[in-house]
Amino acid sequence: MVENARILVVDDDENIRKVLMMILQDEGYNVDMAGTAKEAIEKTRKNFYNLALIDVRLPDMEGIELLTKVRDTTPRMRKIIITGYPTIQNAIEAVNRGADAYILKPFDMTKVLTTIKEQLRKQQEEIRYSQEKVAEFIETRVKELEAEKIPQKRP
Amino acid sequence: MPNKMKENADLNHVLEKLHAFFDGLEDLVYVADPDTYEILFANDKFKEFFHGKITGKKCYEVIQGLKHPCSFCTNKYIFGENIGKTHVWEYHCRKKGRWYKCIDKAIPWPGNKNVRFEIAIDITQHKKTEKALTESERQNRILVEASPDVIYSISLDGKLASLNPAFEKITGWKCEEWIGKPFTALIHPDDVTKAMESFQKTLAGEPEPVELRVISKSGEYLIGEFTSVPMIEDGKIVGELGIARDVTSRKMYEENLQKINTTLQALIQAIPDIVYFKDAERRNLIVNNAFEKLVGLKREKIIGKTDEQIFPPDLAEQCRKSDEEVLKKGVTLRVEEQTADKKRGTRFFETIKVPIRDREGKIAGLIGVSREITERKIVEEKLREREEFFRSIAENSSDGIAIVNENQKIVYANDELAKITGYSTSEIVGQDFRKLLTEEGKSFFTNRKIHTQAKRQKEGRLRLKYELKILRKDGVEREIEARVATIRDAHGKMRAIVQVVDITERRKFEEERNRLEKRLSELNNYAKKLNTAKNIKEIYRLSLDAMEKTLGFEYASILMAERNTLNLVARRGYTKVFSLKLPLDGDKGITLKAFKTGRPVNVPDVRKDDAYVKGGEEILSELAVPIKIGNKVLGVLNVESRTFAAFNGEDIKLLELLASHIAIAISNLKNRGKLTAINTYGQKLSRAQSIEDVCKLTLDAMQKILEYDYVDIFLVEGKKLRLIKTIGLSYTPRMTLPLDGEKGVTVKAAKTGKPICVPDVRKEEAYVKAGMENVLSELAVPIKIGNKVLGVLNVESEKLAAFDREDKKLLEILASHVAIALSNIERTEKLAALSEKLENLMESSTEIMKIKDARRRLRKIAETIRSFGWRRVVIGRVDENLERKEIVTVGLTREEIKLLKEKQAPGHVWKERLGSKFERYRIGEFFYIPWRDPWIREHFFHIPPETSPENAIKYMNAVPSRLSEENMVDWHPQDMLYAPLRTPEGRIVGLLSMDDPVDGRKPARESLIPLELFLHQAAITIENAELMENLEKARQELQIYADQLEQKVEERTRALREIQEKLLRTQRLAVIGELAGMIGHDLRNPLTSISGATYYLKRRLEQNGDRNVIEMLELIQNNIAYSNKIINDLLDYSREIKLDITETNPEKIVNEALAVVEIPRNIRLIRKVSRTPKIKADFEKMKRIFVNLIRNAVDAMPKGGTLTIKSSKRGGKIQFTVSDTGVGMNEETLKKLWTPLFTTKAKGMGFGLAICKRFVEAHGGTITVESTVGKGTTFKVTLPTDPEMKEEGGEKIWLKTPESSLLTTTKT
C-alpha cells in the first residue's frame, strides 16, 4: 500500500519537480506533478493522491492558500509544505491551514523521504482507524436494531 | 276612677308634704321609683344641683349621666325583707369635688307601693375637717358638724374664703360673686358693727352665735343665724369658720313640725349626731337612734318625757337651762354639756339648740343636735396645765416677763418686770402694754398687733426682738430690749410673751465708745488732709480746724521754734490778737515747758503754775503738747479753757496724735521744698557750660538749700580724685587722693559708688583731714552716671552724727544732677572733637576719590585712618576664603612688615575672628581685642592659658607693639582693633586692623563711627580693583579663544567629513546587504535542485561502487551545505532584528549555548557564570551570540587550550567575557573583525561576529575584543539588565528584504 502511494509534487521550479519525481519514483511511489496551484487543484479533483509536496511560493497562489483549497477536494491527502523562506509565522500558518509537515529548502533528500514515509504511515493508520470505527458503528447499530425488535413483539 | 282620683289626691298630698319639708333643706333629696327609675320627687336643692326640671326623668341619667341603670339604682337592699331599714353610704362626686353622705330608705307611696327615698348630705367640709383633725395632735375638734345650712369661712382679713351651695340657694347670689370679697358687704349696714365684733370674738377664741341680716340677690334681707368657730391651721388662727342658718324660713319648720311623719323620722334617724325635738314643755317628741344609744333607753321610754326623767340630774339641769333660754328668747344656742358615769368617765358634749316656731311665729319647741367633744376637752386640759408650768418659770425669771393678750392688754407680769418699770405687778396687769412705753414706742405699736407679730414670727421662724424705751413710774426713761414670742393658751387664744431686759447701761457705754471712735476717725481725716497740705499756712489752718471741730477746744494755738525763740504762729478762739515770743532759754510759758521736756503738760489750774503766761482771756486750765519728729521738737500745740481741769487723758492722747500728724506734715513739706529747690538747681546745672560752673552751682546748692556749712566737690581725674572747690574755708586746700588708695572717705564713696556716712570721723581710718579743723562727722556721696563715678560731693560738720538719711537722700539727688551736668559737658567737648575729625574725614574722602590706582587708594585710606589717631594701620585684600592676598601698611617698620607677613593668620582663623565667638568684642563694625582678657589671650593670640600675662608677649602670634604700658590710659599696648571690609552686598573683600592709639584710650563707639565710612570705601576700592582685574583676564581669555577658534573649525570640518564618509560607507553597505539578501534567497532553489540531483546520482552510483565518483558527489553535497550556510547568515544579517524579550539569567544563556557547541577534549572549560542578576533579553539571540563566540574560541584553539567564560554584575549592567588561549589576532585582523563576510577561517562563518555585534547592540549593549597574537583573545559583552526598548525593537530597520520582489526575479 505504501509503496504504491500516489504523490503529487507541486512546485513551479521544473528542475525541482524533475529531481523529486525521479527520486520518489525510484522509491516506488506513483508521482504526479503540478507547476501551478490551478493545476494542482484540477489534478486533485480528478485523481486521488495519498500525499502532496507543496512549495510555499507558487506563481498563481501562495502555497498555504492552496492547502485550504485541496483540503476540500482531497481531505485525506497528507500535505507537506516545502519552503525556501522559513519563518516562524510561515510555519505556524501552514500548520493551521492543514499542512501535515514542513520541509526547508534546500532539502536533505534522506530527510524528505523519511518525512514522506512517516506521513504515509500515519495516513494508513488513520484509514484503518476510520474503518474500524465504521465497523464498530455498524456492529453497534445492528445490535441496536436487534435489540429493538424484542420490544416490538408486543403489538 | 274614684280610685284614681284618690290616688292623685294622695300623691298631691304627699308631694306637697315633701316639698314643704325638704325644699328648704340644704341637702339633696329625691324619691325614685325602684322599678322604672323615674324620679318622682326632687327638692329644690336637688333641682338646682342638677339644673332644671328633673321629675319624670330617669335617675341614672340625671345623677350619673348614664344610659343604663347603675348599681345604685338596682340596689334593692332597702326593699323586701329590709323594708324600713336605712342604708347609709358615702358618695364622692368627682365632678363637683364634693363628698356626700347618702341615706336611702324605702317609703310608702300612693298606689300602694314602696319607693326609694334618698337624702344626700354634703359632708365635704366634714371630710376636710376630719382630715385636718387627724393631722393635728394638739388641736381639739373645733369644727362642729352642725346642721348643714350655709357653711362659710372667712380669712383673717375679713374676706370670704369659702361658701357652700346653700349660700347660693338661700341668697340667690353665686358663690363666685362673693368668694374673696369682704363678708361685711353682705351684711345689713346696721348690723356691720355687730358682725365685726362677732368676728373679732371668734378670732379671739370666744365665738358667740349672732343673728345678722344678710342681703339676698333680689334685694331682700334674710335673717341669718350665725354660729362660728375660729379656723385653725397648724396651731394658728387663720380665720373664721361658720354656719349660717336662714331663720327666715324657720316658720316652715314650725309648720312642718306638726306634720312630722314617718318620712321625716327616717331622716332624723339616719343622722349620726344626737338629734331631738322638744315641744315647748321640753318634752322629747322625736329622738333618733344616736339619742337612744346615748341614754341607753328604748325610744318608747323617751318620747313624751323631759330630760329630768331620762338624764342624770346634773346633765338634766344643764339641758334645762339652755332649753329654757332657747324657748324663752327664741335664740339659737351653742352650749357645752357634760356628764359623768362610772363606765365612761366624764364626757363632754357640744350642743346646738334651735327654736322651732309655729305659723304664728310663736315658739313651739326646739330642735337639738349634740356631739360628743370629750377628746377636745382633754387636749384643752393639757394646754391649761402647760400654761401653769410656763407661769412658774416666768415667776423665777431674771428678765422681766409680760404676757399680752390680743387686745394688747397685759394679762401677766412678773416681779422683775415690776422692778424695771417701777410699777407693782398689780398696777401693770390689766394695762395696755403700750402705756408703759414712751411716745415713740407707742407710735411704733399703733399699727402693729400681736397678729402681725405672730404672722411675722411664723414666716421668719424667729423670735421677735425690739429695742424700745419705757417710761418708768418715776418718770425716768429706760432703754429695754423686748423679745416677743407668741403662744396659744388653753382656750386657743393668742398670747404674746414679752421678755424684757433693761439695756440702758449697756447703751450708754456703747455711745461713749462710738463718740471716741468718731473723734478718732475725724482726726484721721484731718491727718490725711495734712499730708497733702501745700504750705505751712494750710497745715496751721487744718490743725486748728482739727482742734476746734474734732476735738472741741475753745482756745487753741500753735507755737513753733524759730532759732532762739518759741513763736506763736497761729491761734483760734481768742478775742484779742496778740503775739508771743518765748526765749528758748527762759522759764516762762507752759508751752515752753512742753517744748523743752518733749512731753505734754496739763495744767488743771493755771493760777497755781508759775510758768503760766497770762493771755487775754480768763483762762483757768491749759494743755500743751509738743510737736516732734523722733526726739526733735518742732513746736507746741496749746489749748486753754475757762473751766478748771478741762482736759482729761483722752484729750491729751488725741492732741498728741494730732501733733504727730502735724510733725510729719511739716517735715514732709520741708523736704518737698528742698527737693524743689534742688530741682531748680538741677535745671541750672544742666545749662552749665563748664565744669567750673557746675562746681560753683553745686556748692551753692549744698550750702543754701541743704544748709551745710562745710562743703567740698571732688572730681575723678584719671586714676585720682582731686578736690576742686570748697566752701566754708577761706581758701581751697590742694588735695589729690589716689583712687586705688585706702585714704579718704570720698575715695571710699568713689570706689563703692555708694554714699558713705561717717557719724564719727575719729573712728574712721579712711578719714583725711582737709582744711577744716574739729570735724566730727562727714558725708560723701558719689557723682555717677550709670556705674561710672565722676566725682564725689562731700560735707563735714563739727557735730557728731550730723547727717541723717534725709541728708543722704537729698545729696544723692543733687549728685545725680551734677553727674548729668558733668556728662553733658563731657559729651559736648567730645562732640566738638568729633566734628573736627569729621571735617578732616570729608577732606580725605574727596582726596581718596581722586586716586585711581587701587593700591594707592588703599594706602591713602590707611593714612587717613592713621590721622584719626592710630599709629599702625594694615589693610589686607582677601579672597573668598579670607586668605590675605595683598597688604597695605602704614606706620609699620620694615621688620614689622616682614613679621606681619610671616605671622599672617590663615583665612579660617579670620573667619572665626569675625564670627559669633568674638561677637561680644564688637564695637559697631569693629572688633576690639583686649589683651588683658585671658580668654582673648588664649583664643585670639593662642597663648596657652597657664602662661602669665608678662611672659605671654613672647608667645604672641602677632606683631608686638613698640609702646609701653605707662603711656596708655586704658588701652594696653597689645590690644588691637580690626574690622572686615564688606562690599554693599556683604561680601568680605578685605580686613582692616589697627592699634597703638595716640591718646592711649580704648575707642568708644562714637569715635569709631567715622572710621566705618572708610571700611566701606576700602571695600569698594578693593571690589573695583577686582572687577578691573577680572575684566582684563576675560579680555585675555577672549583673545586666546579667538586664536583657537580657527583651529577648532578645521578639526570640526575634518570630523564632519569623516562622519560623512562613514555614512556613505554604511549606506553602500546597506545596498549591498539588500542585494545580498535577494541573491541569497534566489540561490536556494537551484541549490535544492543540485542537492536533489546529487542525492539521486549518489544513490544510483553507490551500487556501482566507484569510490571516486562517490567522493566527488559528497564534495558537491558539502559545498551545497556551505553555500546554504552563507545564504542563511546573509539573510540573518540583513534581516530586521526583532527582539522577543523574556526574563532570563546569565547562567541559563551560557549553559544553553554550551549545549549546542561540542567542546573538544583538549580544551579545558572554566565557567564562572552566576545565576544573578536577572536580565531581560531575547533568549534565542543571546544564545546565538554565545554559540558564535564559543565556536570562535574553539576554532582559535586547534591544539587545545583553556576556554574561560565569566559573568559579573556592574551596576545596572552585566558583563560577559569569553576568553581563549588560542592563536590570537593581529591588529589588522582586529580592525576588520566586525565587518561582515570577514573571516580568518577557510570555512568561517563570514557573518558571525557581525551578527553578534548587531544583536548585542540591539539590546543596547556593547561588544569589545582584546587579543594578542599567540596568547589568545577575549571578547567582552556588556548588556543592560533591563534594556530600554524602542517601539519597534532594539534596532532601526536598515536592511529590508521585500520578499515580493523575489517572486518576480525568480520567474525570469
PDB file of N, CA, C and O in Angstrom, chain B residues 743-771:
ATOM      1  N   LYS B 743      42.994 105.859 101.567  1.00  0.00           N
ATOM      2  CA  LYS B 743      42.731 107.091 102.316  1.00  0.00           C
ATOM      3  C   LYS B 743      41.591 107.903 101.702  1.00  0.00           C
ATOM      4  O   LYS B 743      41.477 107.985 100.472  1.00  0.00           O
ATOM      5  N   GLY B 744      40.841 108.558 102.596  1.00  0.00           N
ATOM      6  CA  GLY B 744      39.790 109.467 102.156  1.00  0.00           C
ATOM      7  C   GLY B 744      38.427 108.804 102.136  1.00  0.00           C
ATOM      8  O   GLY B 744      38.235 107.752 101.524  1.00  0.00           O
ATOM      9  N   VAL B 745      37.507 109.432 102.877  1.00  0.00           N
ATOM     10  CA  VAL B 745      36.116 108.949 102.888  1.00  0.00           C
ATOM     11  C   VAL B 745      35.532 109.131 101.492  1.00  0.00           C
ATOM     12  O   VAL B 745      34.750 108.324 101.003  1.00  0.00           O
ATOM     13  N   THR B 746      35.958 110.173 100.818  1.00  0.00           N
ATOM     14  CA  THR B 746      35.486 110.457  99.458  1.00  0.00           C
ATOM     15  C   THR B 746      35.930 109.346  98.519  1.00  0.00           C
ATOM     16  O   THR B 746      35.167 108.904  97.659  1.00  0.00           O
ATOM     17  N   VAL B 747      37.186 108.902  98.668  1.00  0.00           N
ATOM     18  CA  VAL B 747      37.710 107.811  97.838  1.00  0.00           C
ATOM     19  C   VAL B 747      36.853 106.565  98.040  1.00  0.00           C
ATOM     20  O   VAL B 747      36.488 105.872  97.089  1.00  0.00           O
ATOM     21  N   LYS B 748      36.516 106.334  99.273  1.00  0.00           N
ATOM     22  CA  LYS B 748      35.689 105.181  99.617  1.00  0.00           C
ATOM     23  C   LYS B 748      34.341 105.249  98.876  1.00  0.00           C
ATOM     24  O   LYS B 748      33.881 104.266  98.291  1.00  0.00           O
ATOM     25  N   ALA B 749      33.782 106.460  98.878  1.00  0.00           N
ATOM     26  CA  ALA B 749      32.495 106.660  98.195  1.00  0.00           C
ATOM     27  C   ALA B 749      32.651 106.436  96.698  1.00  0.00           C
ATOM     28  O   ALA B 749      31.790 105.822  96.057  1.00  0.00           O
ATOM     29  N   ALA B 750      33.766 106.964  96.151  1.00  0.00           N
ATOM     30  CA  ALA B 750      34.007 106.824  94.713  1.00  0.00           C
ATOM     31  C   ALA B 750      34.203 105.362  94.357  1.00  0.00           C
ATOM     32  O   ALA B 750      33.724 104.883  93.327  1.00  0.00           O
ATOM     33  N   LYS B 751      34.918 104.624  95.196  1.00  0.00           N
ATOM     34  CA  LYS B 751      35.214 103.218  94.900  1.00  0.00           C
ATOM     35  C   LYS B 751      33.958 102.367  94.976  1.00  0.00           C
ATOM     36  O   LYS B 751      33.713 101.517  94.118  1.00  0.00           O
ATOM     37  N   THR B 752      33.180 102.588  96.037  1.00  0.00           N
ATOM     38  CA  THR B 752      31.992 101.750  96.216  1.00  0.00           C
ATOM     39  C   THR B 752      30.831 102.227  95.356  1.00  0.00           C
ATOM     40  O   THR B 752      29.920 101.464  95.057  1.00  0.00           O
ATOM     41  N   GLY B 753      30.897 103.502  94.965  1.00  0.00           N
ATOM     42  CA  GLY B 753      29.780 104.042  94.189  1.00  0.00           C
ATOM     43  C   GLY B 753      28.563 104.285  95.056  1.00  0.00           C
ATOM     44  O   GLY B 753      27.457 104.440  94.565  1.00  0.00           O
ATOM     45  N   LYS B 754      28.774 104.271  96.391  1.00  0.00           N
ATOM     46  CA  LYS B 754      27.639 104.449  97.310  1.00  0.00           C
ATOM     47  C   LYS B 754      27.952 105.574  98.287  1.00  0.00           C
ATOM     48  O   LYS B 754      29.126 105.826  98.594  1.00  0.00           O
ATOM     49  N   PRO B 755      26.904 106.233  98.814  1.00  0.00           N
ATOM     50  CA  PRO B 755      27.159 107.296  99.787  1.00  0.00           C
ATOM     51  C   PRO B 755      27.795 106.708 101.044  1.00  0.00           C
ATOM     52  O   PRO B 755      27.426 105.620 101.473  1.00  0.00           O
ATOM     53  N   ILE B 756      28.747 107.428 101.604  1.00  0.00           N
ATOM     54  CA  ILE B 756      29.387 106.982 102.836  1.00  0.00           C
ATOM     55  C   ILE B 756      29.112 108.047 103.903  1.00  0.00           C
ATOM     56  O   ILE B 756      29.430 109.215 103.715  1.00  0.00           O
ATOM     57  N   CYS B 757      28.488 107.570 104.975  1.00  0.00           N
ATOM     58  CA  CYS B 757      28.167 108.498 106.050  1.00  0.00           C
ATOM     59  C   CYS B 757      29.021 108.113 107.262  1.00  0.00           C
ATOM     60  O   CYS B 757      28.965 106.984 107.728  1.00  0.00           O
ATOM     61  N   VAL B 758      29.826 109.031 107.726  1.00  0.00           N
ATOM     62  CA  VAL B 758      30.683 108.733 108.882  1.00  0.00           C
ATOM     63  C   VAL B 758      30.192 109.572 110.064  1.00  0.00           C
ATOM     64  O   VAL B 758      30.381 110.781 110.086  1.00  0.00           O
ATOM     65  N   PRO B 759      29.538 108.933 111.029  1.00  0.00           N
ATOM     66  CA  PRO B 759      28.998 109.716 112.164  1.00  0.00           C
ATOM     67  C   PRO B 759      30.108 110.252 113.082  1.00  0.00           C
ATOM     68  O   PRO B 759      29.951 111.282 113.698  1.00  0.00           O
ATOM     69  N   ASP B 760      31.209 109.495 113.108  1.00  0.00           N
ATOM     70  CA  ASP B 760      32.312 109.953 113.978  1.00  0.00           C
ATOM     71  C   ASP B 760      33.621 109.696 113.243  1.00  0.00           C
ATOM     72  O   ASP B 760      34.047 108.559 113.114  1.00  0.00           O
ATOM     73  N   VAL B 761      34.249 110.761 112.773  1.00  0.00           N
ATOM     74  CA  VAL B 761      35.446 110.596 111.942  1.00  0.00           C
ATOM     75  C   VAL B 761      36.630 110.056 112.745  1.00  0.00           C
ATOM     76  O   VAL B 761      37.546 109.481 112.183  1.00  0.00           O
ATOM     77  N   ARG B 762      36.576 110.205 114.023  1.00  0.00           N
ATOM     78  CA  ARG B 762      37.698 109.731 114.846  1.00  0.00           C
ATOM     79  C   ARG B 762      37.785 108.208 114.807  1.00  0.00           C
ATOM     80  O   ARG B 762      38.801 107.622 115.047  1.00  0.00           O
ATOM     81  N   LYS B 763      36.680 107.640 114.526  1.00  0.00           N
ATOM     82  CA  LYS B 763      36.671 106.175 114.469  1.00  0.00           C
ATOM     83  C   LYS B 763      36.851 105.662 113.043  1.00  0.00           C
ATOM     84  O   LYS B 763      36.786 104.467 112.773  1.00  0.00           O
ATOM     85  N   GLU B 764      37.003 106.585 112.107  1.00  0.00           N
ATOM     86  CA  GLU B 764      37.102 106.180 110.695  1.00  0.00           C
ATOM     87  C   GLU B 764      38.556 106.265 110.241  1.00  0.00           C
ATOM     88  O   GLU B 764      39.146 107.331 110.232  1.00  0.00           O
ATOM     89  N   GLU B 765      39.102 105.120 109.841  1.00  0.00           N
ATOM     90  CA  GLU B 765      40.514 105.091 109.434  1.00  0.00           C
ATOM     91  C   GLU B 765      40.755 105.854 108.162  1.00  0.00           C
ATOM     92  O   GLU B 765      41.806 106.435 107.949  1.00  0.00           O
ATOM     93  N   ALA B 766      39.763 105.815 107.285  1.00  0.00           N
ATOM     94  CA  ALA B 766      39.952 106.439 105.965  1.00  0.00           C
ATOM     95  C   ALA B 766      39.942 107.963 106.034  1.00  0.00           C
ATOM     96  O   ALA B 766      40.346 108.631 105.095  1.00  0.00           O
ATOM     97  N   TYR B 767      39.494 108.500 107.147  1.00  0.00           N
ATOM     98  CA  TYR B 767      39.338 109.960 107.225  1.00  0.00           C
ATOM     99  C   TYR B 767      40.668 110.682 107.050  1.00  0.00           C
ATOM    100  O   TYR B 767      41.674 110.315 107.631  1.00  0.00           O
ATOM    101  N   VAL B 768      40.581 111.692 106.216  1.00  0.00           N
ATOM    102  CA  VAL B 768      41.769 112.521 105.993  1.00  0.00           C
ATOM    103  C   VAL B 768      41.375 113.957 106.292  1.00  0.00           C
ATOM    104  O   VAL B 768      40.344 114.431 105.788  1.00  0.00           O
ATOM    105  N   LYS B 769      42.156 114.592 107.036  1.00  0.00           N
ATOM    106  CA  LYS B 769      41.850 115.985 107.356  1.00  0.00           C
ATOM    107  C   LYS B 769      42.205 116.835 106.141  1.00  0.00           C
ATOM    108  O   LYS B 769      43.286 116.704 105.574  1.00  0.00           O
ATOM    109  N   ALA B 770      41.211 117.676 105.744  1.00  0.00           N
ATOM    110  CA  ALA B 770      41.488 118.542 104.588  1.00  0.00           C
ATOM    111  C   ALA B 770      41.924 119.887 105.113  1.00  0.00           C
ATOM    112  O   ALA B 770      43.028 120.022 105.611  1.00  0.00           O
ATOM    113  N   GLY B 771      40.986 120.849 105.099  1.00  0.00           N
ATOM    114  CA  GLY B 771      41.369 122.167 105.572  1.00  0.00           C
ATOM    115  C   GLY B 771      40.759 122.471 106.918  1.00  0.00           C
ATOM    116  O   GLY B 771      41.323 123.147 107.762  1.00  0.00           O
TER     117      GLY B 771
END
